[in-house]
Amino acid sequence: MFRASRTLLQESPLVQRKLLQLPAEQRLFEETMLRGRENVNLVRQLIRNRVHMGHRAFFSNRRMYQYIYGERNGMHVINLDKTVILMRRGMALIREMVANNCTVMWCAPNKDEIFRVVSPLAQQANAYLLRGKFVPGTLTDPVESRQAVRYGYKLPGCLFIMNTKDNARAVHEAALLSIPVVGIVDTDVNPDPVTYPIPGNDESPQAINLYANFAMQAMLEGKALRERRGGGSAGRSR
Amino acid sequence: MAFVLSHGFVGRSSRSVGLMRVSRYGSAVTMVTAEGRASKFESMRKKYGVPQTNEKAADDVGFSYEDFESAVSEYEYTLTQGDNVHGRIFDCSSRGALVDIGAKAAAWLPAEEFSTRPVDSPSEYFAPDTEMEFVITSKEDMNGQLGLSVRRLEHQKCWDRVVQLQAEDVPVTVEVIAVNRGGCLVTVEGLRGFIPQSHSGNIVINESEVGRKVTAKFLELDPERNRVVLSHKLAMASTQMVNYGPGDVVHGIVSGVKPYGIFVDINGVSGLLHISQISHDRVSDIDSLMEVGQQIKCMILNQDKNKGRMSLSTKVLEDKPGDMVRDPEQVFETADEVAARYKQKLEEERKASAEVAEEIVSALDFSRDDTDPPDES
């Protein structure tokens, strides 16, 4: 329903080649390659927190097949090989955003029990966590929708969405404004409109706890980077 | 196939890798899509060139797809409706709790299913990270979430306990929660039960009885229909009937008058005073003789403890035959003496008959008994 016509295409080899030539991406690729053993621990941690479990095969989105490893007991299993790479990529983006004085907006599931877990992590990371529904027009029309107060009156540098399926509207608005979105996509979600999709489970509270922890760590690292690079004298973000 | 980062950067095209079906009977992996056909992206990649990646570098990570598969299979689960599972509570809220049972999504335990007894504050009922047994009540919904219940397990345990208590025929303490025309509703061992009016004994059926704790015994259990029927009368009978035995003179209040006799209530236990046992004379009209609520004295002939019934008699309390019809008051006054005399007479008769029996037995000639060994002569 919210087809964004000008979103960044992921799989085109032209774009891939262009991406790889960017120094930042190349650096990230090599960085990830060097951390071979760390990645194995990361994969085990992801499995332990049930990140690899996808929905039933019937519900899977066709565009997620690239990230799915196979089927087990009727449930699709996500290829954590790709999740690791994309996770590092997404977290690096968040880190760079914070290092460059931009704010990050988080969207989490509204269920009480899960929200209670994510809320202190967002607070620790100084991120703006959206509680409740994403009001249409929050980003594109902050004056009329009166939602600007929820993200500090400054358009966020990037969005971190943990339940992409329910927040399709947020993804669309961010794409309209060229705000990159780091989103956790489950097997039944269309990953195309998301700039930095991270395939993973979005149902289990352990998995969401893990993602929020990663994002928080990335943001704290970004803050340290910013201070190291010379203090945020011009325009402190928060 | 080497695992991490061996096939280059962000996601190779879906067409080349294909969807691999992992068989549940082993680690055999079968490719679903055809491999030979070069996809559009492959041809484009060949045309425009993509930087060559280092296949070798990732080999020494030591984690292959087989390792991935085996790690994944550790967390495999087959859970269906009706299974008993072991789970850990993640967090509680006022509407329910999320429980980690090893499935994709945390299972949902609604607040109504926390326990058989009513719960005051659901958000503090369970501490996080408690491990408990649950039973799965519903199939997976669209998100893969299962519904759980603890109340059903407790319900089953309550029923097992109640069946055992009935087998042992033990009186239990129950609490009255509601009263209606047919009897009263009670709670017993976490289940709802019912005491019919005929078995209520001395519980008066009105609102003042709500909240009172009484003893009762199980009459009837029907697990399929969730029916528990109890009897207060039987419990009373077993505790109170030991006080009296046959031959005792007791006070009672007339509780009902029937054509065949009078029902007398003695301390909660009811007995029947049959029309033939009222007097030696023939009693034609009982209504003229007794009325409901009247106090009388009578003697217990025999008791049936199991059924909580007694047979009574005033005939034996009569000094002269026909006294009950003429002057019941006098009979009641002299009842104790008459009863004592009657007992004494019974005792003498019993002794006499015992003596006679003994004489007969001792006088028996055993000399010509067939079991004697024959004389050796």
Coordinates of C-alpha atoms in Angstrom, one line a residue:
Chain A
M1 CA 0.0 0.0 0.0
F2 CA 2.8 2.4 0.7
R3 CA 4.9 1.8 -2.3
A4 CA 7.8 4.3 -2.2
S5 CA 8.9 4.9 -5.7
R6 CA 12.3 6.4 -5.1
T7 CA 13.7 4.1 -2.5
L8 CA 17.2 2.7 -2.7
L9 CA 17.4 -0.6 -4.5
Q10 CA 19.4 -3.2 -2.7
E11 CA 20.1 -5.9 -5.2
S12 CA 21.0 -4.2 -8.3
P13 CA 24.7 -5.0 -9.1
L14 CA 25.3 -1.5 -10.3
V15 CA 24.3 -0.1 -7.0
Q16 CA 26.3 -2.8 -5.3
R17 CA 29.4 -1.9 -7.2
K18 CA 28.9 1.7 -6.4
L19 CA 28.4 1.0 -2.8
L20 CA 31.5 -1.1 -2.5
Q21 CA 33.6 1.7 -4.0
L22 CA 32.5 4.0 -1.2
P23 CA 35.3 4.1 1.3
A24 CA 33.0 3.7 4.3
E25 CA 31.4 0.6 3.0
Q26 CA 34.8 -0.9 1.9
R27 CA 36.2 -0.3 5.3
L28 CA 33.2 -1.9 7.0
F29 CA 33.5 -4.9 4.8
E30 CA 37.1 -5.5 5.7
E31 CA 36.4 -4.8 9.3
T32 CA 33.7 -7.5 9.3
M33 CA 36.0 -9.9 7.5
L34 CA 38.7 -9.5 10.1
R35 CA 36.4 -10.4 12.9
G36 CA 35.9 -14.0 11.9
R37 CA 35.7 -15.7 15.3
E38 CA 33.7 -12.9 16.9
N39 CA 31.1 -13.4 14.2
V40 CA 30.8 -17.0 15.2
N41 CA 30.0 -16.0 18.8
L42 CA 27.6 -13.5 17.5
V43 CA 25.8 -16.1 15.4
R44 CA 25.6 -18.4 18.5
Q45 CA 24.2 -15.5 20.5
L46 CA 21.6 -14.8 17.8
I47 CA 20.5 -18.4 17.7
R48 CA 20.3 -18.5 21.5
N49 CA 18.0 -15.5 21.4
R50 CA 15.8 -17.0 18.6
V51 CA 16.7 -14.5 16.0
H52 CA 16.9 -17.1 13.3
M53 CA 13.3 -18.2 13.7
G54 CA 11.0 -17.0 10.9
H55 CA 7.3 -17.3 10.5
R56 CA 5.5 -20.2 8.9
A57 CA 6.4 -20.8 5.4
F58 CA 3.0 -19.8 4.2
F59 CA 3.3 -16.3 5.5
S60 CA 6.7 -15.5 4.0
N61 CA 7.2 -12.6 1.7
R62 CA 8.7 -13.5 -1.6
R63 CA 11.3 -10.7 -1.3
M64 CA 12.7 -12.2 1.9
Y65 CA 13.7 -15.5 0.2
Q66 CA 17.2 -14.0 -0.3
Y67 CA 17.6 -14.0 3.4
I68 CA 16.0 -17.3 4.2
Y69 CA 18.2 -20.3 4.7
G70 CA 15.5 -23.0 4.6
E71 CA 12.5 -24.5 6.2
R72 CA 12.4 -26.5 9.4
N73 CA 9.1 -28.0 10.8
G74 CA 7.2 -25.6 8.6
M75 CA 8.9 -22.6 9.9
H76 CA 11.4 -20.6 7.8
V77 CA 14.9 -20.3 9.1
I78 CA 16.7 -17.0 8.5
N79 CA 20.2 -17.1 7.2
L80 CA 22.3 -15.7 10.0
D81 CA 25.2 -15.4 7.7
K82 CA 23.5 -12.4 6.1
T83 CA 22.1 -11.2 9.3
V84 CA 25.5 -10.7 10.8
I85 CA 26.7 -8.6 7.9
L86 CA 23.7 -6.5 7.8
M87 CA 23.5 -6.1 11.5
R88 CA 27.1 -4.8 11.6
R89 CA 26.2 -2.5 8.7
G90 CA 23.1 -1.1 10.4
M91 CA 24.8 -0.6 13.7
A92 CA 27.7 1.1 12.0
L93 CA 25.2 3.5 10.5
I94 CA 23.7 4.3 13.8
R95 CA 27.1 4.8 15.3
E96 CA 28.1 7.2 12.5
M97 CA 24.8 9.1 12.9
V98 CA 25.4 9.7 16.5
A99 CA 29.1 10.6 15.9
N100 CA 27.9 13.3 13.5
N101 CA 25.5 14.9 15.8
C102 CA 22.3 13.4 14.5
T103 CA 19.4 12.0 16.5
V104 CA 18.1 8.5 16.2
M105 CA 14.5 7.6 16.5
W106 CA 13.4 4.2 17.8
C107 CA 10.2 2.4 17.1
A108 CA 9.4 -0.6 19.3
P109 CA 6.4 -2.9 19.7
N110 CA 3.7 -1.4 21.8
K111 CA 3.0 -4.5 23.9
D112 CA 3.5 -3.6 27.6
E113 CA 5.9 -6.3 28.5
I114 CA 8.3 -5.8 25.6
F115 CA 8.1 -2.0 25.8
R116 CA 9.2 -2.1 29.4
V117 CA 12.4 -3.9 28.4
V118 CA 13.2 -1.5 25.5
S119 CA 12.4 1.7 27.3
P120 CA 15.4 1.9 29.7
L121 CA 17.8 1.0 27.0
A122 CA 16.5 3.8 24.8
Q123 CA 16.8 6.2 27.7
Q124 CA 20.4 5.1 28.4
A125 CA 21.3 5.6 24.7
N126 CA 19.6 9.0 24.5
A127 CA 17.4 7.9 21.7
Y128 CA 13.8 9.0 21.1
L129 CA 11.6 6.0 21.6
L130 CA 8.1 6.3 20.1
R131 CA 5.4 5.1 22.4
G132 CA 2.2 4.0 20.7
K133 CA 1.1 4.5 17.2
F134 CA 3.2 6.2 14.6
V135 CA 0.9 9.1 13.7
P136 CA 0.8 9.6 9.9
G137 CA 2.6 12.9 9.2
T138 CA 5.0 12.7 12.2
L139 CA 8.0 13.2 9.9
T140 CA 6.5 14.7 6.8
D141 CA 4.2 17.2 8.4
P142 CA 5.3 17.8 12.0
V143 CA 3.5 21.1 12.3
E144 CA 0.0 19.8 11.5
S145 CA 0.4 16.5 13.2
R146 CA 1.8 18.1 16.4
Q147 CA 4.2 15.1 16.8
A148 CA 7.5 17.0 16.6
V149 CA 7.7 17.1 20.4
R150 CA 8.1 13.3 20.4
Y151 CA 11.5 13.5 18.6
G152 CA 12.9 16.7 19.9
Y153 CA 11.9 19.1 17.1
K154 CA 14.7 18.0 14.9
L155 CA 14.2 15.5 12.1
P156 CA 16.1 12.3 13.1
G157 CA 19.2 11.3 11.3
C158 CA 18.0 7.8 11.0
L159 CA 15.2 5.5 12.2
F160 CA 15.7 2.3 14.1
I161 CA 12.6 0.1 13.8
M162 CA 12.1 -3.1 15.6
N163 CA 8.7 -4.1 14.3
T164 CA 8.8 -3.1 10.7
K165 CA 5.6 -4.8 9.7
D166 CA 3.5 -2.6 11.9
N167 CA 5.4 0.5 11.1
A168 CA 5.2 0.5 7.3
R169 CA 4.0 4.0 7.5
A170 CA 7.1 5.2 9.3
V171 CA 9.3 3.5 6.7
H172 CA 7.4 5.2 3.9
E173 CA 7.7 8.6 5.4
A174 CA 11.4 8.2 6.1
A175 CA 11.9 7.2 2.5
L176 CA 10.1 10.2 1.3
L177 CA 12.4 12.4 3.3
S178 CA 15.6 10.5 2.5
I179 CA 16.0 9.4 6.1
P180 CA 17.7 6.0 6.2
V181 CA 15.9 3.3 8.1
V182 CA 17.5 0.5 10.0
G183 CA 14.8 -2.0 10.3
I184 CA 14.5 -5.6 11.7
V185 CA 12.6 -7.4 9.0
D186 CA 10.9 -10.8 9.7
T187 CA 10.1 -13.3 7.0
D188 CA 6.7 -11.9 6.4
V189 CA 7.8 -8.3 5.8
N190 CA 8.8 -6.7 2.5
P191 CA 12.4 -5.5 2.9
D192 CA 12.6 -3.4 -0.2
P193 CA 11.6 0.0 1.2
V194 CA 13.9 -0.4 4.2
T195 CA 17.3 1.1 3.6
Y196 CA 19.3 -1.2 5.9
P197 CA 17.2 -4.3 6.5
I198 CA 18.3 -6.7 9.2
P199 CA 16.6 -10.0 8.8
G200 CA 15.6 -11.4 12.1
N201 CA 12.8 -12.5 14.4
D202 CA 10.6 -9.7 15.6
E203 CA 8.2 -11.7 17.8
S204 CA 10.4 -13.0 20.6
P205 CA 11.1 -10.6 23.5
Q206 CA 14.6 -12.0 23.8
A207 CA 15.4 -11.1 20.2
I208 CA 14.0 -7.6 20.6
N209 CA 16.0 -7.1 23.8
L210 CA 19.1 -8.1 21.9
Y211 CA 18.5 -5.7 19.0
A212 CA 17.9 -2.9 21.4
N213 CA 21.1 -3.7 23.3
F214 CA 23.1 -3.7 20.0
A215 CA 21.6 -0.3 19.0
M216 CA 22.3 1.1 22.4
Q217 CA 25.9 -0.1 22.3
A218 CA 26.3 1.4 18.8
M219 CA 24.9 4.7 20.0
L220 CA 27.2 4.8 23.0
E221 CA 30.1 4.1 20.8
G222 CA 29.1 6.8 18.5
K223 CA 28.9 9.3 21.4
A224 CA 32.4 8.3 22.4
L225 CA 33.6 8.8 18.8
R226 CA 32.0 12.2 18.7
E227 CA 33.8 13.3 21.8
R228 CA 37.1 11.9 20.5
R229 CA 36.7 13.7 17.2
G230 CA 36.5 17.0 18.9
G231 CA 33.4 17.5 21.0
G232 CA 30.0 18.6 19.6
S233 CA 30.4 22.3 19.9
A234 CA 28.2 23.1 16.9
G235 CA 24.7 22.0 17.5
R236 CA 24.5 19.4 20.3
S237 CA 22.0 16.8 19.5
R238 CA 20.7 16.2 23.0
Chain B
M1 CA 30.1 -24.4 2.0
A2 CA 32.0 -22.0 4.1
F3 CA 29.8 -19.8 6.3
V4 CA 30.6 -16.3 7.1
L5 CA 31.2 -13.7 4.4
S6 CA 32.4 -16.3 1.9
H7 CA 30.0 -15.1 -0.8
G8 CA 30.8 -11.5 -0.7
F9 CA 28.9 -8.5 0.3
V10 CA 25.3 -7.7 1.0
G11 CA 23.2 -10.7 -0.1
R12 CA 23.8 -12.4 -3.3
S13 CA 20.8 -12.5 -5.5
S14 CA 18.1 -14.8 -4.4
R15 CA 17.9 -16.6 -7.7
S16 CA 21.3 -18.2 -7.5
V17 CA 21.1 -19.5 -3.9
G18 CA 17.6 -20.6 -4.0
L19 CA 15.5 -21.8 -1.2
M20 CA 17.0 -24.9 0.4
R21 CA 14.7 -27.2 2.2
V22 CA 16.2 -28.6 5.3
S23 CA 14.8 -32.1 6.0
R24 CA 13.7 -32.7 9.5
Y25 CA 15.0 -36.3 9.4
G26 CA 18.6 -35.4 9.0
S27 CA 20.9 -32.8 7.7
A28 CA 20.3 -33.5 4.1
V29 CA 19.8 -30.3 2.2
T30 CA 18.0 -30.3 -1.1
M31 CA 17.9 -27.4 -3.5
V32 CA 14.5 -26.4 -4.5
T33 CA 15.1 -24.1 -7.4
A34 CA 17.1 -25.1 -10.5
E35 CA 20.7 -24.2 -10.2
G36 CA 21.9 -24.3 -13.8
R37 CA 19.9 -21.4 -15.1
A38 CA 21.8 -18.2 -14.9
S39 CA 19.7 -15.5 -13.4
K40 CA 19.4 -12.0 -14.7
F41 CA 21.6 -10.6 -11.9
E42 CA 24.3 -13.2 -12.6
S43 CA 24.5 -12.2 -16.2
M44 CA 24.6 -8.5 -15.3
R45 CA 27.3 -9.2 -12.8
K46 CA 29.3 -10.9 -15.4
K47 CA 28.8 -8.1 -17.8
Y48 CA 29.7 -5.2 -15.5
G49 CA 32.1 -7.1 -13.2
V50 CA 31.9 -7.3 -9.5
P51 CA 35.1 -7.2 -7.4
Q52 CA 36.3 -10.7 -6.8
T53 CA 35.9 -11.9 -3.3
N54 CA 38.3 -14.0 -1.2
E55 CA 36.7 -17.4 -0.9
K56 CA 39.7 -18.8 1.0
A57 CA 39.8 -16.2 3.7
A58 CA 36.6 -17.3 5.4
D59 CA 37.5 -21.0 5.5
D60 CA 39.4 -20.9 8.7
V61 CA 36.5 -19.4 10.7
G62 CA 35.5 -22.9 11.6
F63 CA 31.8 -22.6 11.4
S64 CA 30.1 -24.1 8.4
Y65 CA 26.5 -24.4 7.4
E66 CA 26.4 -27.8 8.9
D67 CA 27.3 -26.3 12.2
F68 CA 24.6 -23.7 11.7
E69 CA 22.1 -26.4 11.0
S70 CA 22.9 -28.4 14.0
A71 CA 22.9 -25.3 16.2
V72 CA 19.5 -24.4 14.8
S73 CA 18.1 -27.9 15.4
E74 CA 18.9 -27.6 19.1
Y75 CA 16.2 -25.0 19.3
E76 CA 13.7 -26.9 17.3
Y77 CA 10.3 -27.4 18.8
T78 CA 7.1 -29.2 18.1
L79 CA 4.4 -27.8 20.3
T80 CA 0.7 -28.3 19.7
Q81 CA -2.5 -27.6 21.6
G82 CA -2.8 -29.7 24.7
D83 CA 0.9 -30.2 25.4
N84 CA 2.4 -29.6 28.8
V85 CA 5.4 -27.4 28.5
H86 CA 8.1 -26.1 30.7
G87 CA 8.5 -22.3 30.4
R88 CA 10.1 -19.2 31.9
I89 CA 8.0 -16.1 32.6
F90 CA 9.5 -13.1 30.8
D91 CA 7.4 -10.4 32.2
C92 CA 4.0 -9.8 33.7
S93 CA 1.5 -7.1 33.1
S94 CA -2.1 -6.4 34.2
R95 CA -3.5 -8.2 31.2
G96 CA -1.3 -11.3 31.3
A97 CA 2.3 -12.5 31.0
L98 CA 4.7 -13.4 28.2
V99 CA 6.3 -16.8 28.7
D100 CA 9.4 -18.1 26.9
I101 CA 8.7 -21.7 25.9
G102 CA 11.4 -22.0 23.3
A103 CA 9.2 -21.1 20.4
K104 CA 9.6 -18.3 17.9
A105 CA 7.2 -15.9 19.7
A106 CA 6.8 -15.7 23.4
A107 CA 3.6 -17.4 24.4
W108 CA 0.8 -15.5 26.0
L109 CA -0.7 -16.4 29.4
P110 CA -3.8 -14.3 30.0
A111 CA -4.5 -12.9 33.5
E112 CA -7.6 -15.1 33.8
E113 CA -5.5 -18.2 33.5
F114 CA -3.0 -17.5 36.2
S115 CA -4.7 -19.7 38.8
T116 CA -7.9 -21.4 39.8
R117 CA -8.3 -18.9 42.6
P118 CA -9.1 -15.3 41.8
V119 CA -6.0 -13.1 41.5
D120 CA -5.8 -9.6 42.9
S121 CA -2.9 -7.9 41.1
P122 CA -1.9 -9.8 38.0
S123 CA 1.2 -7.6 37.3
E124 CA 2.9 -8.8 40.5
Y125 CA 1.6 -12.3 40.6
F126 CA 4.7 -13.9 39.0
A127 CA 8.3 -12.8 39.5
P128 CA 10.2 -12.6 36.3
D129 CA 12.3 -15.6 35.4
T130 CA 10.1 -18.1 37.3
E131 CA 10.1 -21.5 35.7
M132 CA 6.8 -23.3 35.7
E133 CA 4.7 -25.9 33.9
F134 CA 2.0 -24.7 31.5
V135 CA -0.5 -26.3 29.2
I136 CA -1.0 -25.0 25.7
T137 CA -4.6 -24.0 25.1
S138 CA -4.7 -22.6 21.6
K139 CA -3.1 -23.2 18.3
E140 CA -0.6 -20.8 16.8
D141 CA -2.1 -17.6 15.7
M142 CA -1.0 -15.5 12.8
N143 CA 2.1 -14.3 14.5
G144 CA 3.1 -17.7 15.7
Q145 CA 2.0 -17.0 19.3
L146 CA 0.6 -19.8 21.4
G147 CA -1.9 -19.4 24.3
L148 CA -1.1 -20.9 27.7
S149 CA -2.9 -21.7 30.9
V150 CA -1.9 -22.6 34.4
R151 CA -5.4 -22.7 35.7
R152 CA -6.2 -25.8 33.6
L153 CA -3.3 -27.7 35.1
E154 CA -4.4 -26.7 38.6
H155 CA -8.0 -27.6 37.7
Q156 CA -6.9 -31.1 36.7
K157 CA -4.9 -31.5 39.9
C158 CA -7.9 -30.3 42.0
W159 CA -10.1 -32.9 40.3
D160 CA -7.6 -35.6 41.0
R161 CA -7.6 -34.6 44.6
V162 CA -11.3 -34.5 44.9
V163 CA -11.7 -37.9 43.4
Q164 CA -9.3 -39.3 45.9
L165 CA -11.1 -37.6 48.8
Q166 CA -14.3 -39.2 47.7
A167 CA -12.7 -42.6 47.5
E168 CA -11.5 -42.2 51.0
D169 CA -14.9 -40.8 52.1
V170 CA -13.4 -38.1 54.2
P171 CA -15.4 -35.0 55.3
V172 CA -14.0 -31.8 53.9
T173 CA -14.4 -28.1 54.9
V174 CA -16.2 -26.1 52.3
E175 CA -17.2 -22.4 52.1
V176 CA -20.6 -21.3 51.1
I177 CA -20.5 -18.7 48.3
A178 CA -24.1 -18.5 47.1
V179 CA -27.6 -19.6 48.0
N180 CA -30.5 -20.5 45.8
R181 CA -33.7 -22.3 45.9
G182 CA -32.3 -25.7 45.3
G183 CA -29.6 -25.5 47.9
C184 CA -26.3 -23.7 48.3
L185 CA -23.2 -23.2 46.1
V186 CA -19.9 -23.9 47.8
T187 CA -16.2 -23.9 46.9
V188 CA -14.3 -27.1 47.6
E189 CA -10.5 -27.5 46.9
G190 CA -10.6 -24.8 44.3
L191 CA -13.7 -26.2 42.5
R192 CA -17.3 -25.2 42.6
G193 CA -19.7 -27.6 44.3
F194 CA -23.3 -27.8 45.3
I195 CA -25.2 -29.0 48.4
P196 CA -28.8 -29.8 47.6
Q197 CA -31.4 -28.8 50.1
S198 CA -32.3 -32.3 51.0
H199 CA -28.7 -32.8 52.1
S200 CA -28.3 -29.5 53.8
G201 CA -29.2 -30.7 57.2
N202 CA -29.2 -27.8 59.6
I203 CA -27.9 -25.1 57.1
V204 CA -30.7 -22.6 56.7
I205 CA -31.0 -21.6 53.1
N206 CA -30.8 -17.8 53.2
E207 CA -28.3 -15.1 52.5
S208 CA -26.9 -15.0 56.0
E209 CA -25.1 -18.3 55.3
V210 CA -22.8 -16.9 52.6
G211 CA -19.2 -17.1 53.8
R212 CA -19.9 -19.8 56.4
K213 CA -17.6 -22.7 56.5
V214 CA -19.2 -26.1 56.9
T215 CA -18.1 -29.7 56.7
A216 CA -19.5 -31.9 53.9
K217 CA -18.9 -35.2 52.2
F218 CA -18.8 -35.9 48.5
L219 CA -22.0 -37.4 47.1
E220 CA -21.5 -37.3 43.4
L221 CA -18.7 -36.3 41.0
D222 CA -18.9 -35.8 37.3
P223 CA -15.6 -34.5 35.8
E224 CA -17.0 -34.2 32.3
R225 CA -19.7 -31.9 33.3
N226 CA -17.7 -30.3 36.1
R227 CA -20.3 -31.3 38.7
V228 CA -19.5 -31.7 42.3
V229 CA -22.4 -32.6 44.7
L230 CA -21.8 -32.7 48.4
S231 CA -23.8 -33.5 51.5
H232 CA -23.7 -31.8 54.8
K233 CA -26.1 -34.2 56.3
L234 CA -23.8 -37.2 55.8
A235 CA -20.8 -35.4 57.3
M236 CA -22.9 -34.5 60.3
A237 CA -24.2 -38.0 60.6
S238 CA -20.8 -39.5 60.7
T239 CA -19.7 -37.1 63.5
Q240 CA -22.8 -36.9 65.5
M241 CA -24.4 -40.2 65.3
V242 CA -21.7 -41.7 67.4
N243 CA -23.2 -39.9 70.3
Y244 CA -26.3 -42.0 70.3
G245 CA -26.9 -45.7 69.9
P246 CA -29.8 -47.9 69.7
G247 CA -31.9 -47.8 72.8
D248 CA -31.2 -44.2 73.7
V249 CA -33.9 -41.7 74.4
V250 CA -33.4 -38.5 72.6
H251 CA -35.1 -35.1 72.1
G252 CA -36.2 -34.1 68.7
I253 CA -38.2 -31.6 66.8
V254 CA -40.8 -32.8 64.3
S255 CA -39.7 -31.6 60.9
G256 CA -42.3 -33.3 58.7
V257 CA -45.6 -35.2 58.9
K258 CA -46.4 -37.8 56.3
P259 CA -49.2 -40.4 56.0
Y260 CA -46.7 -43.2 56.9
G261 CA -45.0 -41.5 59.8
I262 CA -43.3 -38.5 61.2
F263 CA -39.8 -37.1 60.3
V264 CA -38.0 -36.0 63.5
D265 CA -34.9 -33.9 63.4
I266 CA -32.4 -34.8 66.1
N267 CA -29.4 -32.4 66.2
G268 CA -29.3 -32.2 62.5
V269 CA -29.8 -35.8 61.8
S270 CA -33.3 -36.8 60.6
G271 CA -35.1 -40.0 61.6
L272 CA -38.4 -41.6 60.8
L273 CA -40.9 -42.4 63.4
H274 CA -43.1 -44.9 61.6
I275 CA -46.8 -44.8 62.2
S276 CA -46.8 -48.3 63.6
Q277 CA -44.1 -47.3 66.1
I278 CA -46.0 -44.4 67.6
S279 CA -48.3 -46.3 69.9
H280 CA -49.7 -49.7 70.6
D281 CA -53.1 -48.4 69.7
R282 CA -53.8 -47.8 66.2
V283 CA -53.2 -44.1 65.2
S284 CA -55.7 -43.0 62.6
D285 CA -54.9 -39.3 62.2
I286 CA -51.3 -38.2 62.8
D287 CA -52.0 -34.5 62.2
S288 CA -54.1 -34.3 65.3
L289 CA -51.4 -35.9 67.3
M290 CA -48.3 -34.0 66.3
E291 CA -47.5 -30.9 64.3
V292 CA -44.3 -29.5 62.7
G293 CA -42.1 -27.9 65.3
Q294 CA -43.3 -29.9 68.2
Q295 CA -40.7 -31.2 70.6
I296 CA -40.9 -34.9 71.3
K297 CA -38.8 -37.6 72.9
C298 CA -38.3 -40.9 71.3
M299 CA -36.1 -43.9 71.4
I300 CA -33.7 -44.9 68.7
L301 CA -34.3 -48.4 67.4
N302 CA -31.5 -48.6 64.9
Q303 CA -29.2 -46.3 62.9
D304 CA -27.9 -46.4 59.4
K305 CA -24.7 -44.3 59.7
N306 CA -23.9 -44.5 56.0
K307 CA -27.2 -43.0 54.9
G308 CA -27.6 -40.8 57.9
R309 CA -31.0 -42.2 58.8
M310 CA -32.5 -43.5 62.0
S311 CA -35.5 -45.5 63.0
L312 CA -37.4 -44.2 66.0
S313 CA -40.1 -45.4 68.3
T314 CA -42.3 -44.0 71.0
K315 CA -44.3 -47.2 71.3
V316 CA -41.8 -48.6 73.7
L317 CA -41.9 -45.5 75.9
E318 CA -45.6 -46.1 76.7
D319 CA -46.4 -47.1 80.3
K320 CA -49.7 -48.6 79.3
P321 CA -50.7 -49.4 75.8
G322 CA -52.4 -46.5 74.0
D323 CA -50.8 -43.8 76.2
M324 CA -49.4 -41.9 73.3
V325 CA -52.8 -41.3 71.7
R326 CA -54.4 -40.2 74.9
D327 CA -51.7 -38.3 76.7
P328 CA -48.4 -37.8 74.9
E329 CA -47.1 -35.3 77.4
Q330 CA -47.2 -37.8 80.2
V331 CA -45.4 -40.3 78.1
F332 CA -42.6 -37.9 77.5
E333 CA -42.2 -37.1 81.1
T334 CA -42.0 -40.7 82.1
A335 CA -40.0 -41.6 79.0
D336 CA -36.7 -41.9 80.7
E337 CA -37.9 -44.3 83.4
V338 CA -39.8 -46.4 81.0
A339 CA -36.9 -46.5 78.7
A340 CA -34.6 -47.6 81.5
R341 CA -37.0 -50.3 82.5
Y342 CA -37.3 -51.4 78.9
K343 CA -33.6 -51.6 78.6
Q344 CA -33.3 -53.6 81.7
K345 CA -36.0 -56.0 80.5
L346 CA -34.2 -56.4 77.2
E347 CA -30.9 -57.1 79.1
E348 CA -32.6 -59.7 81.3
E349 CA -34.1 -61.4 78.3
R350 CA -30.8 -61.4 76.6
K351 CA -29.1 -62.9 79.6
A352 CA -31.7 -65.5 80.0
S353 CA -31.6 -66.6 76.4
A354 CA -27.8 -66.7 76.6
E355 CA -28.0 -69.0 79.6
V356 CA -30.5 -71.2 78.0
A357 CA -28.3 -71.4 74.9
E358 CA -25.3 -72.4 76.9
E359 CA -27.3 -75.1 78.8
I360 CA -28.3 -76.5 75.5
V361 CA -24.8 -76.5 74.2
S362 CA -23.3 -78.0 77.3
A363 CA -26.0 -80.7 77.3
L364 CA -25.2 -81.9 73.9
D365 CA -23.8 -85.4 73.8
F366 CA -20.5 -85.5 72.1
S367 CA -19.9 -89.2 72.8
R368 CA -21.3 -90.5 69.7
D369 CA -19.6 -87.9 67.4
D370 CA -18.4 -89.1 64.1
T371 CA -15.2 -87.2 64.2
D372 CA -14.0 -89.2 67.3
P373 CA -11.3 -91.7 66.5
P374 CA -12.6 -95.2 66.8
D375 CA -11.7 -97.1 69.9
E376 CA -8.6 -99.0 69.7
S377 CA -10.2 -102.0 71.2

